[in-house]
């Protein structure tokens, strides 16, 4: 007699965590086979896949918000989540309810047979099933890791986006931009547009687009984002000029992400009402990207940035909007991240460091993190067992007009948000 299936979303999540011997197993054969058994075709009338090292989640949010402002029915699949798994699957801006996700996991299980799937592969197939049932005008899918061998890549997108390419997940993707670029470029499709969200993408990405006959549309060459004044900026290509409000996501890099999102929607070649561009840019929100709170005159910023490129973006944001007083950092990082590179990127922007430990297989204690940061600006940081204690310590030291930056990983932000929302 076979064991009873999980009944609740929590039970399903616990179940799928145990179904593969490895948390990450690169390759598309297994997930493609199960998708075929499930009868999965395209998840929407049109589909955009978003890959890259940093900026994926924000770019998805801008695409989603603009398309919704245009009146389209839009689904978005992103990862990881912060507080609830439901955040990963959205339709028309709303997280999917437990019952629909449970139905999706049951559909995966019905088709899986003896095929072992990872947690992410289960989730991706579930999301694609949910979207297929919903009759979407547009599905926006964020790549989980890399591109070429990521489960999302079973979908043939109408438009591919590669936001940026930098060093991260080196054990899986390689230790230099060219090698990593080859993995990211795996989402490019022949004779389809690919939007490149940085001015100087790796040559490996450009070569892949050329070999496939894909139309590479490049930031700074084919489309542009230009400041007008403190409240406005201009997007333009050869045939369209848009005067737009500054994004509510306020880091300077978010204008580049918004520009990339506009280029992606333009490449779909479906009419977007002119007012929808501005409305979507103004309304796009995503948790954990310089998300702002206030505590007794102290500004608290929370950000998921976890690699040197993301830390450089943080440094630029802090410089663009300086605090009246000091900036105190609460930093907690996974053990496989380039912590010294992160601290170096924030050189001169942080006045005092607080380090926190993270639990889990990839976590590390605050003491171990400080050992790795010997010789950096954070070498003398205060230590706390967890993010909550470190945040409390930083807020205790902060004075009115100071700023506290809490960052380092999705895990860091997930621990901080409930405390700040409380």
mmCIF file of C-alpha atoms in Angstrom:
data_model
loop_
_atom_site.group_PDB
_atom_site.id
_atom_site.type_symbol
_atom_site.label_atom_id
_atom_site.label_comp_id
_atom_site.label_asym_id
_atom_site.label_seq_id
_atom_site.Cartn_x
_atom_site.Cartn_y
_atom_site.Cartn_z
ATOM 1 C CA UNK A 1 0.000 0.000 0.000
ATOM 2 C CA UNK A 2 1.502 3.337 -1.066
ATOM 3 C CA UNK A 3 1.907 6.043 1.601
ATOM 4 C CA UNK A 4 -0.704 8.777 1.766
ATOM 5 C CA UNK A 5 0.084 11.894 -0.205
ATOM 6 C CA UNK A 6 0.648 15.215 1.539
ATOM 7 C CA UNK A 7 -2.553 17.168 2.055
ATOM 8 C CA UNK A 8 -1.393 20.685 2.928
ATOM 9 C CA UNK A 9 1.122 23.022 1.317
ATOM 10 C CA UNK A 10 3.428 22.729 4.332
ATOM 11 C CA UNK A 11 3.340 18.937 4.033
ATOM 12 C CA UNK A 12 4.067 19.100 0.309
ATOM 13 C CA UNK A 13 7.061 21.394 0.834
ATOM 14 C CA UNK A 14 8.467 19.046 3.463
ATOM 15 C CA UNK A 15 7.857 16.119 1.093
ATOM 16 C CA UNK A 16 9.560 17.601 -1.969
ATOM 17 C CA UNK A 17 12.614 18.565 0.057
ATOM 18 C CA UNK A 18 13.225 14.834 0.590
ATOM 19 C CA UNK A 19 12.673 13.559 -2.942
ATOM 20 C CA UNK A 20 16.159 14.032 -4.402
ATOM 21 C CA UNK A 21 19.527 13.196 -2.887
ATOM 22 C CA UNK A 22 20.908 16.609 -3.906
ATOM 23 C CA UNK A 23 19.339 20.064 -3.428
ATOM 24 C CA UNK A 24 20.689 21.047 -6.872
ATOM 25 C CA UNK A 25 20.939 18.603 -9.793
ATOM 26 C CA UNK A 26 21.702 20.363 -13.045
ATOM 27 C CA UNK A 27 20.185 19.031 -16.267
ATOM 28 C CA UNK A 28 16.894 19.189 -18.135
ATOM 29 C CA UNK A 29 16.221 15.576 -19.091
ATOM 30 C CA UNK A 30 14.248 14.607 -15.982
ATOM 31 C CA UNK A 31 12.181 17.755 -15.695
ATOM 32 C CA UNK A 32 11.500 17.831 -19.457
ATOM 33 C CA UNK A 33 10.277 14.237 -19.354
ATOM 34 C CA UNK A 34 7.864 14.945 -16.500
ATOM 35 C CA UNK A 35 6.655 18.140 -18.202
ATOM 36 C CA UNK A 36 5.815 16.115 -21.320
ATOM 37 C CA UNK A 37 3.821 13.626 -19.250
ATOM 38 C CA UNK A 38 1.950 16.550 -17.673
ATOM 39 C CA UNK A 39 1.080 17.906 -21.113
ATOM 40 C CA UNK A 40 2.741 21.243 -20.364
ATOM 41 C CA UNK A 41 3.004 23.537 -23.362
ATOM 42 C CA UNK A 42 3.616 27.289 -23.218
ATOM 43 C CA UNK A 43 2.612 28.785 -19.837
ATOM 44 C CA UNK A 44 1.003 31.799 -21.521
ATOM 45 C CA UNK A 45 0.191 33.304 -24.902
ATOM 46 C CA UNK A 46 3.566 34.982 -24.628
ATOM 47 C CA UNK A 47 6.500 34.234 -22.359
ATOM 48 C CA UNK A 48 9.574 36.121 -21.153
ATOM 49 C CA UNK A 49 12.389 34.308 -19.326
ATOM 50 C CA UNK A 50 14.679 36.462 -17.150
ATOM 51 C CA UNK A 51 18.190 35.307 -16.230
ATOM 52 C CA UNK A 52 21.338 37.022 -14.990
ATOM 53 C CA UNK A 53 23.410 37.439 -11.848
ATOM 54 C CA UNK A 54 21.708 40.431 -10.238
ATOM 55 C CA UNK A 55 18.560 42.423 -10.978
ATOM 56 C CA UNK A 56 16.377 39.485 -12.068
ATOM 57 C CA UNK A 57 13.658 39.911 -9.448
ATOM 58 C CA UNK A 58 13.373 43.659 -9.974
ATOM 59 C CA UNK A 59 13.274 43.287 -13.758
ATOM 60 C CA UNK A 60 10.500 40.698 -13.446
ATOM 61 C CA UNK A 61 8.586 43.092 -11.185
ATOM 62 C CA UNK A 62 8.825 45.925 -13.738
ATOM 63 C CA UNK A 63 7.732 43.663 -16.630
ATOM 64 C CA UNK A 64 4.847 42.362 -14.533
ATOM 65 C CA UNK A 65 3.695 45.818 -13.423
ATOM 66 C CA UNK A 66 3.811 47.362 -16.904
ATOM 67 C CA UNK A 67 1.984 44.422 -18.482
ATOM 68 C CA UNK A 68 -0.692 44.536 -15.801
ATOM 69 C CA UNK A 69 -1.068 48.296 -16.340
ATOM 70 C CA UNK A 70 -1.634 47.458 -20.018
ATOM 71 C CA UNK A 71 -4.547 45.244 -18.989
ATOM 72 C CA UNK A 72 -2.872 41.889 -19.604
ATOM 73 C CA UNK A 73 -3.379 38.817 -17.434
ATOM 74 C CA UNK A 74 0.124 38.181 -16.100
ATOM 75 C CA UNK A 75 1.768 35.351 -14.202
ATOM 76 C CA UNK A 76 5.205 35.652 -12.593
ATOM 77 C CA UNK A 77 7.418 32.882 -11.234
ATOM 78 C CA UNK A 78 10.360 33.955 -9.059
ATOM 79 C CA UNK A 79 12.668 32.476 -6.446
ATOM 80 C CA UNK A 80 13.599 32.197 -3.697
ATOM 81 C CA UNK A 81 10.815 33.405 -1.448
ATOM 82 C CA UNK A 82 11.223 35.482 1.695
ATOM 83 C CA UNK A 83 8.360 34.707 4.068
ATOM 84 C CA UNK A 84 6.016 32.271 2.305
ATOM 85 C CA UNK A 85 6.410 29.856 -0.592
ATOM 86 C CA UNK A 86 3.301 31.355 -2.228
ATOM 87 C CA UNK A 87 5.392 34.436 -3.116
ATOM 88 C CA UNK A 88 7.070 32.408 -5.871
ATOM 89 C CA UNK A 89 3.935 32.099 -8.009
ATOM 90 C CA UNK A 90 1.808 35.164 -8.724
ATOM 91 C CA UNK A 91 -1.103 35.874 -11.033
ATOM 92 C CA UNK A 92 -2.191 39.481 -11.547
ATOM 93 C CA UNK A 93 0.029 40.585 -8.677
ATOM 94 C CA UNK A 94 -1.472 38.222 -6.095
ATOM 95 C CA UNK A 95 0.356 35.276 -4.542
ATOM 96 C CA UNK A 96 -1.200 31.912 -5.423
ATOM 97 C CA UNK A 97 -3.259 30.335 -2.644
ATOM 98 C CA UNK A 98 -2.301 27.099 -0.907
ATOM 99 C CA UNK A 99 -5.039 25.016 -2.522
ATOM 100 C CA UNK A 100 -3.928 25.853 -6.070
ATOM 101 C CA UNK A 101 -0.306 25.032 -5.259
ATOM 102 C CA UNK A 102 -1.377 21.736 -3.687
ATOM 103 C CA UNK A 103 -3.292 20.917 -6.888
ATOM 104 C CA UNK A 104 -0.186 21.726 -8.889
ATOM 105 C CA UNK A 105 2.049 19.508 -6.773
ATOM 106 C CA UNK A 106 -0.482 16.690 -7.123
ATOM 107 C CA UNK A 107 -0.347 17.116 -10.906
ATOM 108 C CA UNK A 108 3.451 16.837 -10.794
ATOM 109 C CA UNK A 109 3.243 13.738 -8.610
ATOM 110 C CA UNK A 110 0.687 12.114 -10.919
ATOM 111 C CA UNK A 111 3.158 12.438 -13.813
ATOM 112 C CA UNK A 112 6.470 11.919 -12.018
ATOM 113 C CA UNK A 113 6.460 8.140 -11.643
ATOM 114 C CA UNK A 114 9.924 7.046 -10.509
ATOM 115 C CA UNK A 115 11.665 10.205 -11.745
ATOM 116 C CA UNK A 116 13.487 12.021 -8.946
ATOM 117 C CA UNK A 117 13.000 15.784 -8.923
ATOM 118 C CA UNK A 118 14.674 18.507 -6.878
ATOM 119 C CA UNK A 119 12.740 21.030 -4.788
ATOM 120 C CA UNK A 120 13.175 23.684 -7.496
ATOM 121 C CA UNK A 121 12.159 21.312 -10.291
ATOM 122 C CA UNK A 122 8.958 20.366 -8.435
ATOM 123 C CA UNK A 123 8.213 24.042 -7.914
ATOM 124 C CA UNK A 124 8.895 24.993 -11.508
ATOM 125 C CA UNK A 125 6.632 22.269 -12.908
ATOM 126 C CA UNK A 126 3.921 23.226 -10.416
ATOM 127 C CA UNK A 127 4.131 26.894 -11.455
ATOM 128 C CA UNK A 128 3.985 26.039 -15.163
ATOM 129 C CA UNK A 129 0.921 23.856 -14.543
ATOM 130 C CA UNK A 130 -0.800 26.639 -12.578
ATOM 131 C CA UNK A 131 -0.055 29.165 -15.319
ATOM 132 C CA UNK A 132 -1.287 26.851 -18.074
ATOM 133 C CA UNK A 133 -4.634 26.482 -16.280
ATOM 134 C CA UNK A 134 -4.963 30.261 -15.872
ATOM 135 C CA UNK A 135 -5.039 31.359 -19.526
ATOM 136 C CA UNK A 136 -2.342 34.017 -19.209
ATOM 137 C CA UNK A 137 -1.577 36.724 -21.718
ATOM 138 C CA UNK A 138 2.010 36.795 -20.429
ATOM 139 C CA UNK A 139 4.107 34.498 -18.263
ATOM 140 C CA UNK A 140 7.330 35.935 -16.794
ATOM 141 C CA UNK A 141 9.743 33.282 -15.507
ATOM 142 C CA UNK A 142 12.864 33.967 -13.462
ATOM 143 C CA UNK A 143 15.787 31.575 -13.894
ATOM 144 C CA UNK A 144 16.840 29.972 -10.605
ATOM 145 C CA UNK A 145 20.528 29.169 -11.234
ATOM 146 C CA UNK A 146 22.572 29.779 -14.361
ATOM 147 C CA UNK A 147 20.348 29.264 -17.378
ATOM 148 C CA UNK A 148 21.430 26.480 -19.702
ATOM 149 C CA UNK A 149 20.609 23.650 -17.265
ATOM 150 C CA UNK A 150 18.025 25.417 -15.089
ATOM 151 C CA UNK A 151 14.543 23.867 -14.982
ATOM 152 C CA UNK A 152 12.959 27.082 -16.298
ATOM 153 C CA UNK A 153 14.889 26.548 -19.539
ATOM 154 C CA UNK A 154 12.491 23.810 -20.678
ATOM 155 C CA UNK A 155 10.286 26.722 -21.790
ATOM 156 C CA UNK A 156 10.958 28.268 -25.200
ATOM 157 C CA UNK A 157 10.515 31.930 -24.423
ATOM 158 C CA UNK A 158 9.428 34.551 -26.928
ATOM 159 C CA UNK A 159 11.967 36.926 -25.373
ATOM 160 C CA UNK A 160 14.966 36.137 -23.186
ATOM 161 C CA UNK A 161 16.530 38.648 -20.800
ATOM 162 C CA UNK A 162 20.022 38.523 -19.313
ATOM 163 C CA UNK A 163 20.215 41.350 -16.796
ATOM 164 C CA UNK A 164 23.896 41.238 -15.743
ATOM 165 C CA UNK A 165 26.696 38.687 -15.613
ATOM 166 C CA UNK A 166 29.093 38.582 -12.683
ATOM 167 C CA UNK A 167 30.794 36.081 -10.396
ATOM 168 C CA UNK A 168 28.366 34.108 -8.228
ATOM 169 C CA UNK A 169 27.669 30.392 -7.696
ATOM 170 C CA UNK A 170 31.183 29.784 -9.020
ATOM 171 C CA UNK A 171 31.140 26.117 -7.948
ATOM 172 C CA UNK A 172 28.257 25.502 -10.341
ATOM 173 C CA UNK A 173 28.721 28.087 -13.087
ATOM 174 C CA UNK A 174 32.464 28.782 -13.300
ATOM 175 C CA UNK A 175 34.888 31.329 -11.900
ATOM 176 C CA UNK A 176 34.954 34.042 -14.586
ATOM 177 C CA UNK A 177 32.406 36.164 -16.475
ATOM 178 C CA UNK A 178 32.981 34.489 -19.835
ATOM 179 C CA UNK A 179 32.307 31.002 -18.484
ATOM 180 C CA UNK A 180 29.323 32.163 -16.474
ATOM 181 C CA UNK A 181 28.071 34.057 -19.521
ATOM 182 C CA UNK A 182 28.007 30.801 -21.488
ATOM 183 C CA UNK A 183 25.695 29.300 -18.851
ATOM 184 C CA UNK A 184 23.437 32.363 -18.738
ATOM 185 C CA UNK A 185 23.264 32.414 -22.542
ATOM 186 C CA UNK A 186 21.647 28.979 -22.517
ATOM 187 C CA UNK A 187 18.235 30.692 -22.303
ATOM 188 C CA UNK A 188 18.728 32.390 -25.695
ATOM 189 C CA UNK A 189 16.597 30.952 -28.495
ATOM 190 C CA UNK A 190 17.281 30.958 -32.202
ATOM 191 C CA UNK A 191 15.817 33.876 -34.158
ATOM 192 C CA UNK A 192 14.186 35.246 -30.993
ATOM 193 C CA UNK A 193 15.115 38.539 -29.256
ATOM 194 C CA UNK A 194 17.466 38.543 -26.256
ATOM 195 C CA UNK A 195 17.662 41.680 -24.122
ATOM 196 C CA UNK A 196 21.086 42.355 -22.573
ATOM 197 C CA UNK A 197 20.760 44.643 -19.570
ATOM 198 C CA UNK A 198 24.374 45.796 -19.234
ATOM 199 C CA UNK A 199 26.553 47.923 -21.465
ATOM 200 C CA UNK A 200 29.444 45.436 -21.604
ATOM 201 C CA UNK A 201 28.091 41.859 -21.623
ATOM 202 C CA UNK A 202 30.571 38.977 -21.879
ATOM 203 C CA UNK A 203 31.608 38.102 -25.418
ATOM 204 C CA UNK A 204 30.417 34.520 -24.752
ATOM 205 C CA UNK A 205 26.841 35.836 -24.564
ATOM 206 C CA UNK A 206 27.190 37.825 -27.786
ATOM 207 C CA UNK A 207 28.734 34.837 -29.576
ATOM 208 C CA UNK A 208 25.863 32.598 -28.519
ATOM 209 C CA UNK A 209 23.303 35.087 -29.806
ATOM 210 C CA UNK A 210 25.186 35.354 -33.117
ATOM 211 C CA UNK A 211 25.452 31.575 -33.578
ATOM 212 C CA UNK A 212 21.702 31.159 -32.975
ATOM 213 C CA UNK A 213 20.680 34.113 -35.116
ATOM 214 C CA UNK A 214 19.072 35.742 -32.086
ATOM 215 C CA UNK A 215 18.485 39.491 -32.155
ATOM 216 C CA UNK A 216 20.675 40.848 -29.311
ATOM 217 C CA UNK A 217 19.169 44.117 -28.062
ATOM 218 C CA UNK A 218 21.755 45.844 -25.854
ATOM 219 C CA UNK A 219 21.457 48.444 -23.123
ATOM 220 C CA UNK A 220 23.541 51.474 -24.095
ATOM 221 C CA UNK A 221 23.569 50.517 -27.786
ATOM 222 C CA UNK A 222 20.010 49.726 -28.853
ATOM 223 C CA UNK A 223 18.074 51.273 -25.970
ATOM 224 C CA UNK A 224 18.978 53.972 -23.472
ATOM 225 C CA UNK A 225 18.029 55.262 -20.020
ATOM 226 C CA UNK A 226 18.818 58.945 -19.508
ATOM 227 C CA UNK A 227 18.179 61.133 -16.443
ATOM 228 C CA UNK A 228 16.127 64.272 -16.951
ATOM 229 C CA UNK A 229 15.857 65.607 -13.392
ATOM 230 C CA UNK A 230 15.335 64.303 -9.855
ATOM 231 C CA UNK A 231 11.861 63.022 -10.648
ATOM 232 C CA UNK A 232 12.023 61.961 -14.282
ATOM 233 C CA UNK A 233 14.056 59.983 -16.790
ATOM 234 C CA UNK A 234 13.851 59.138 -20.470
ATOM 235 C CA UNK A 235 13.768 55.720 -22.152
ATOM 236 C CA UNK A 236 14.457 55.656 -25.874
ATOM 237 C CA UNK A 237 15.252 53.444 -28.816
ATOM 238 C CA UNK A 238 15.204 54.191 -32.542
ATOM 239 C CA UNK A 239 11.415 54.445 -32.722
ATOM 240 C CA UNK A 240 10.103 55.370 -29.254
ATOM 241 C CA UNK A 241 10.823 57.975 -26.586
ATOM 242 C CA UNK A 242 9.201 57.772 -23.172
ATOM 243 C CA UNK A 243 9.408 60.319 -20.363
ATOM 244 C CA UNK A 244 8.950 58.353 -17.144
ATOM 245 C CA UNK A 245 8.808 58.824 -13.365
ATOM 246 C CA UNK A 246 11.648 57.537 -11.237
ATOM 247 C CA UNK A 247 10.915 53.991 -10.050
ATOM 248 C CA UNK A 248 9.533 53.505 -6.557
ATOM 249 C CA UNK A 249 12.392 51.006 -6.233
ATOM 250 C CA UNK A 250 14.819 53.794 -5.568
ATOM 251 C CA UNK A 251 18.382 52.508 -6.029
ATOM 252 C CA UNK A 252 20.002 54.107 -9.111
ATOM 253 C CA UNK A 253 20.378 50.671 -10.741
ATOM 254 C CA UNK A 254 16.610 50.241 -10.744
ATOM 255 C CA UNK A 255 16.330 52.678 -13.615
ATOM 256 C CA UNK A 256 18.527 50.301 -15.640
ATOM 257 C CA UNK A 257 16.355 47.351 -14.600
ATOM 258 C CA UNK A 258 13.239 49.283 -15.603
ATOM 259 C CA UNK A 259 14.812 50.150 -18.968
ATOM 260 C CA UNK A 260 15.614 46.476 -19.552
ATOM 261 C CA UNK A 261 12.021 45.525 -18.705
ATOM 262 C CA UNK A 262 10.680 48.068 -21.203
ATOM 263 C CA UNK A 263 12.988 46.681 -23.908
ATOM 264 C CA UNK A 264 11.751 43.149 -23.169
ATOM 265 C CA UNK A 265 8.100 44.122 -23.545
ATOM 266 C CA UNK A 266 8.883 46.118 -26.692
ATOM 267 C CA UNK A 267 10.503 43.000 -28.155
ATOM 268 C CA UNK A 268 7.209 41.089 -27.789
ATOM 269 C CA UNK A 269 5.847 43.338 -30.520
ATOM 270 C CA UNK A 270 2.474 43.695 -28.832
ATOM 271 C CA UNK A 271 0.988 47.143 -28.348
ATOM 272 C CA UNK A 272 1.330 48.673 -24.879
ATOM 273 C CA UNK A 273 -0.741 51.809 -24.128
ATOM 274 C CA UNK A 274 1.575 54.755 -23.595
ATOM 275 C CA UNK A 275 0.256 55.448 -20.099
ATOM 276 C CA UNK A 276 1.006 51.859 -19.006
ATOM 277 C CA UNK A 277 4.772 52.373 -19.248
ATOM 278 C CA UNK A 278 4.786 55.158 -16.665
ATOM 279 C CA UNK A 279 2.174 53.559 -14.439
ATOM 280 C CA UNK A 280 4.038 50.239 -14.320
ATOM 281 C CA UNK A 281 7.386 51.882 -13.531
ATOM 282 C CA UNK A 282 5.803 53.852 -10.703
ATOM 283 C CA UNK A 283 3.872 50.909 -9.242
ATOM 284 C CA UNK A 284 6.447 48.088 -9.376
ATOM 285 C CA UNK A 285 7.375 46.777 -5.937
ATOM 286 C CA UNK A 286 9.521 43.878 -4.778
ATOM 287 C CA UNK A 287 10.306 43.002 -1.177
ATOM 288 C CA UNK A 288 13.868 43.018 0.065
ATOM 289 C CA UNK A 289 15.345 45.408 -2.488
ATOM 290 C CA UNK A 290 16.381 48.393 -0.412
ATOM 291 C CA UNK A 291 13.046 48.075 1.328
ATOM 292 C CA UNK A 292 12.711 50.943 3.793
ATOM 293 C CA UNK A 293 11.499 51.052 7.406
ATOM 294 C CA UNK A 294 11.763 53.668 10.128
ATOM 295 C CA UNK A 295 12.433 53.145 13.822
ATOM 296 C CA UNK A 296 12.470 56.197 16.130
ATOM 297 C CA UNK A 297 14.154 58.451 13.579
ATOM 298 C CA UNK A 298 16.501 55.733 12.315
ATOM 299 C CA UNK A 299 16.115 54.618 8.693
ATOM 300 C CA UNK A 300 16.371 50.827 8.252
ATOM 301 C CA UNK A 301 17.107 49.483 4.775
ATOM 302 C CA UNK A 302 16.790 45.782 3.990
ATOM 303 C CA UNK A 303 18.382 44.249 0.895
ATOM 304 C CA UNK A 304 18.987 40.720 -0.425
ATOM 305 C CA UNK A 305 22.300 41.683 -2.097
ATOM 306 C CA UNK A 306 24.769 38.835 -1.571
ATOM 307 C CA UNK A 307 27.696 39.195 -4.001
ATOM 308 C CA UNK A 308 30.246 41.917 -4.823
ATOM 309 C CA UNK A 309 28.310 43.237 -7.814
ATOM 310 C CA UNK A 310 25.172 43.624 -5.698
ATOM 311 C CA UNK A 311 27.229 45.238 -2.913
ATOM 312 C CA UNK A 312 28.616 47.774 -5.402
ATOM 313 C CA UNK A 313 25.026 48.615 -6.359
ATOM 314 C CA UNK A 314 24.233 49.070 -2.657
ATOM 315 C CA UNK A 315 27.232 51.366 -2.254
ATOM 316 C CA UNK A 316 26.033 53.508 -5.165
ATOM 317 C CA UNK A 317 22.556 53.711 -3.636
ATOM 318 C CA UNK A 318 23.913 54.763 -0.255
ATOM 319 C CA UNK A 319 26.050 57.420 -1.939
ATOM 320 C CA UNK A 320 23.119 58.706 -3.998
ATOM 321 C CA UNK A 321 20.955 59.159 -0.897
ATOM 322 C CA UNK A 322 23.290 59.736 2.066
ATOM 323 C CA UNK A 323 22.109 59.465 5.652
ATOM 324 C CA UNK A 324 22.146 62.481 7.944
ATOM 325 C CA UNK A 325 24.261 60.509 10.406
ATOM 326 C CA UNK A 326 26.182 57.243 10.391
ATOM 327 C CA UNK A 327 25.452 54.048 8.473
ATOM 328 C CA UNK A 328 25.543 50.836 10.496
ATOM 329 C CA UNK A 329 25.526 47.496 8.681
ATOM 330 C CA UNK A 330 24.026 44.192 9.797
ATOM 331 C CA UNK A 331 25.618 41.574 7.553
ATOM 332 C CA UNK A 332 24.965 37.834 7.456
ATOM 333 C CA UNK A 333 26.179 35.719 4.539
ATOM 334 C CA UNK A 334 26.082 32.135 3.378
ATOM 335 C CA UNK A 335 29.390 30.292 3.641
ATOM 336 C CA UNK A 336 29.841 29.946 -0.132
ATOM 337 C CA UNK A 337 29.646 33.682 -0.857
ATOM 338 C CA UNK A 338 32.543 36.117 -1.446
ATOM 339 C CA UNK A 339 32.197 37.963 1.856
ATOM 340 C CA UNK A 340 35.540 39.867 1.587
ATOM 341 C CA UNK A 341 34.520 41.059 -1.883
ATOM 342 C CA UNK A 342 31.170 42.257 -0.541
ATOM 343 C CA UNK A 343 32.789 44.237 2.283
ATOM 344 C CA UNK A 344 35.359 45.715 -0.104
ATOM 345 C CA UNK A 345 32.602 46.932 -2.437
ATOM 346 C CA UNK A 346 31.056 48.873 0.474
ATOM 347 C CA UNK A 347 34.383 50.395 1.536
ATOM 348 C CA UNK A 348 33.853 53.863 2.962
ATOM 349 C CA UNK A 349 30.053 53.593 3.012
ATOM 350 C CA UNK A 350 29.689 51.769 6.352
ATOM 351 C CA UNK A 351 30.685 53.308 9.681
ATOM 352 C CA UNK A 352 30.121 50.287 11.897
ATOM 353 C CA UNK A 353 29.642 46.583 11.175
ATOM 354 C CA UNK A 354 27.514 43.974 12.975
ATOM 355 C CA UNK A 355 27.905 40.373 11.838
ATOM 356 C CA UNK A 356 25.237 37.712 12.358
ATOM 357 C CA UNK A 357 25.175 33.951 12.007
ATOM 358 C CA UNK A 358 22.899 32.008 9.681
ATOM 359 C CA UNK A 359 21.584 28.497 10.300
ATOM 360 C CA UNK A 360 21.337 25.716 7.729
ATOM 361 C CA UNK A 361 23.616 23.608 5.571
ATOM 362 C CA UNK A 362 25.112 26.644 3.807
ATOM 363 C CA UNK A 363 25.064 28.900 6.851
ATOM 364 C CA UNK A 364 27.940 29.968 9.069
ATOM 365 C CA UNK A 365 28.404 31.498 12.493
ATOM 366 C CA UNK A 366 29.190 35.170 12.970
ATOM 367 C CA UNK A 367 32.604 34.189 14.367
ATOM 368 C CA UNK A 368 33.418 32.175 11.252
ATOM 369 C CA UNK A 369 32.268 35.045 9.047
ATOM 370 C CA UNK A 370 34.532 37.458 10.938
ATOM 371 C CA UNK A 371 37.487 35.086 10.490
ATOM 372 C CA UNK A 372 36.920 35.229 6.741
ATOM 373 C CA UNK A 373 36.831 39.025 6.927
ATOM 374 C CA UNK A 374 40.245 39.406 8.575
ATOM 375 C CA UNK A 375 42.009 42.426 7.137
ATOM 376 C CA UNK A 376 38.800 44.057 5.896
ATOM 377 C CA UNK A 377 36.798 46.984 7.246
ATOM 378 C CA UNK A 378 34.548 44.483 9.054
ATOM 379 C CA UNK A 379 37.390 42.710 10.876
ATOM 380 C CA UNK A 380 36.453 44.342 14.194
ATOM 381 C CA UNK A 381 32.702 43.889 13.829
ATOM 382 C CA UNK A 382 30.387 43.066 16.712
ATOM 383 C CA UNK A 383 29.118 39.464 16.646
ATOM 384 C CA UNK A 384 25.589 38.137 17.141
ATOM 385 C CA UNK A 385 24.199 34.632 16.978
ATOM 386 C CA UNK A 386 21.441 35.610 14.561
ATOM 387 C CA UNK A 387 20.086 38.475 12.503
ATOM 388 C CA UNK A 388 17.498 39.490 15.093
ATOM 389 C CA UNK A 389 20.126 39.980 17.794
ATOM 390 C CA UNK A 390 22.420 41.878 15.409
ATOM 391 C CA UNK A 391 19.572 44.151 14.303
ATOM 392 C CA UNK A 392 18.623 44.848 17.918
ATOM 393 C CA UNK A 393 22.256 45.693 18.702
ATOM 394 C CA UNK A 394 22.574 48.035 15.737
ATOM 395 C CA UNK A 395 19.322 49.835 16.570
ATOM 396 C CA UNK A 396 20.446 50.227 20.168
ATOM 397 C CA UNK A 397 23.636 51.940 19.002
ATOM 398 C CA UNK A 398 21.930 54.052 16.329
ATOM 399 C CA UNK A 399 20.967 57.637 16.968
ATOM 400 C CA UNK A 400 18.286 59.714 15.286
ATOM 401 C CA UNK A 401 19.429 60.455 11.730
ATOM 402 C CA UNK A 402 21.529 57.286 11.489
ATOM 403 C CA UNK A 403 20.809 54.514 9.028
ATOM 404 C CA UNK A 404 20.936 50.721 9.496
ATOM 405 C CA UNK A 405 21.499 48.515 6.451
ATOM 406 C CA UNK A 406 20.500 44.852 6.865
ATOM 407 C CA UNK A 407 21.754 42.699 3.997
ATOM 408 C CA UNK A 408 23.714 39.702 2.781
ATOM 409 C CA UNK A 409 21.236 37.060 1.553
ATOM 410 C CA UNK A 410 17.585 36.166 1.175
ATOM 411 C CA UNK A 411 17.934 34.328 4.503
ATOM 412 C CA UNK A 412 19.147 37.521 6.185
ATOM 413 C CA UNK A 413 16.183 39.505 4.892
ATOM 414 C CA UNK A 414 13.728 36.712 5.737
ATOM 415 C CA UNK A 415 14.843 36.867 9.376
ATOM 416 C CA UNK A 416 14.690 40.672 9.503
ATOM 417 C CA UNK A 417 11.350 41.379 7.840
ATOM 418 C CA UNK A 418 9.037 39.855 10.490
ATOM 419 C CA UNK A 419 10.831 41.857 13.161
ATOM 420 C CA UNK A 420 10.500 45.106 11.207
ATOM 421 C CA UNK A 421 6.875 44.512 10.204
ATOM 422 C CA UNK A 422 5.949 43.740 13.816
#
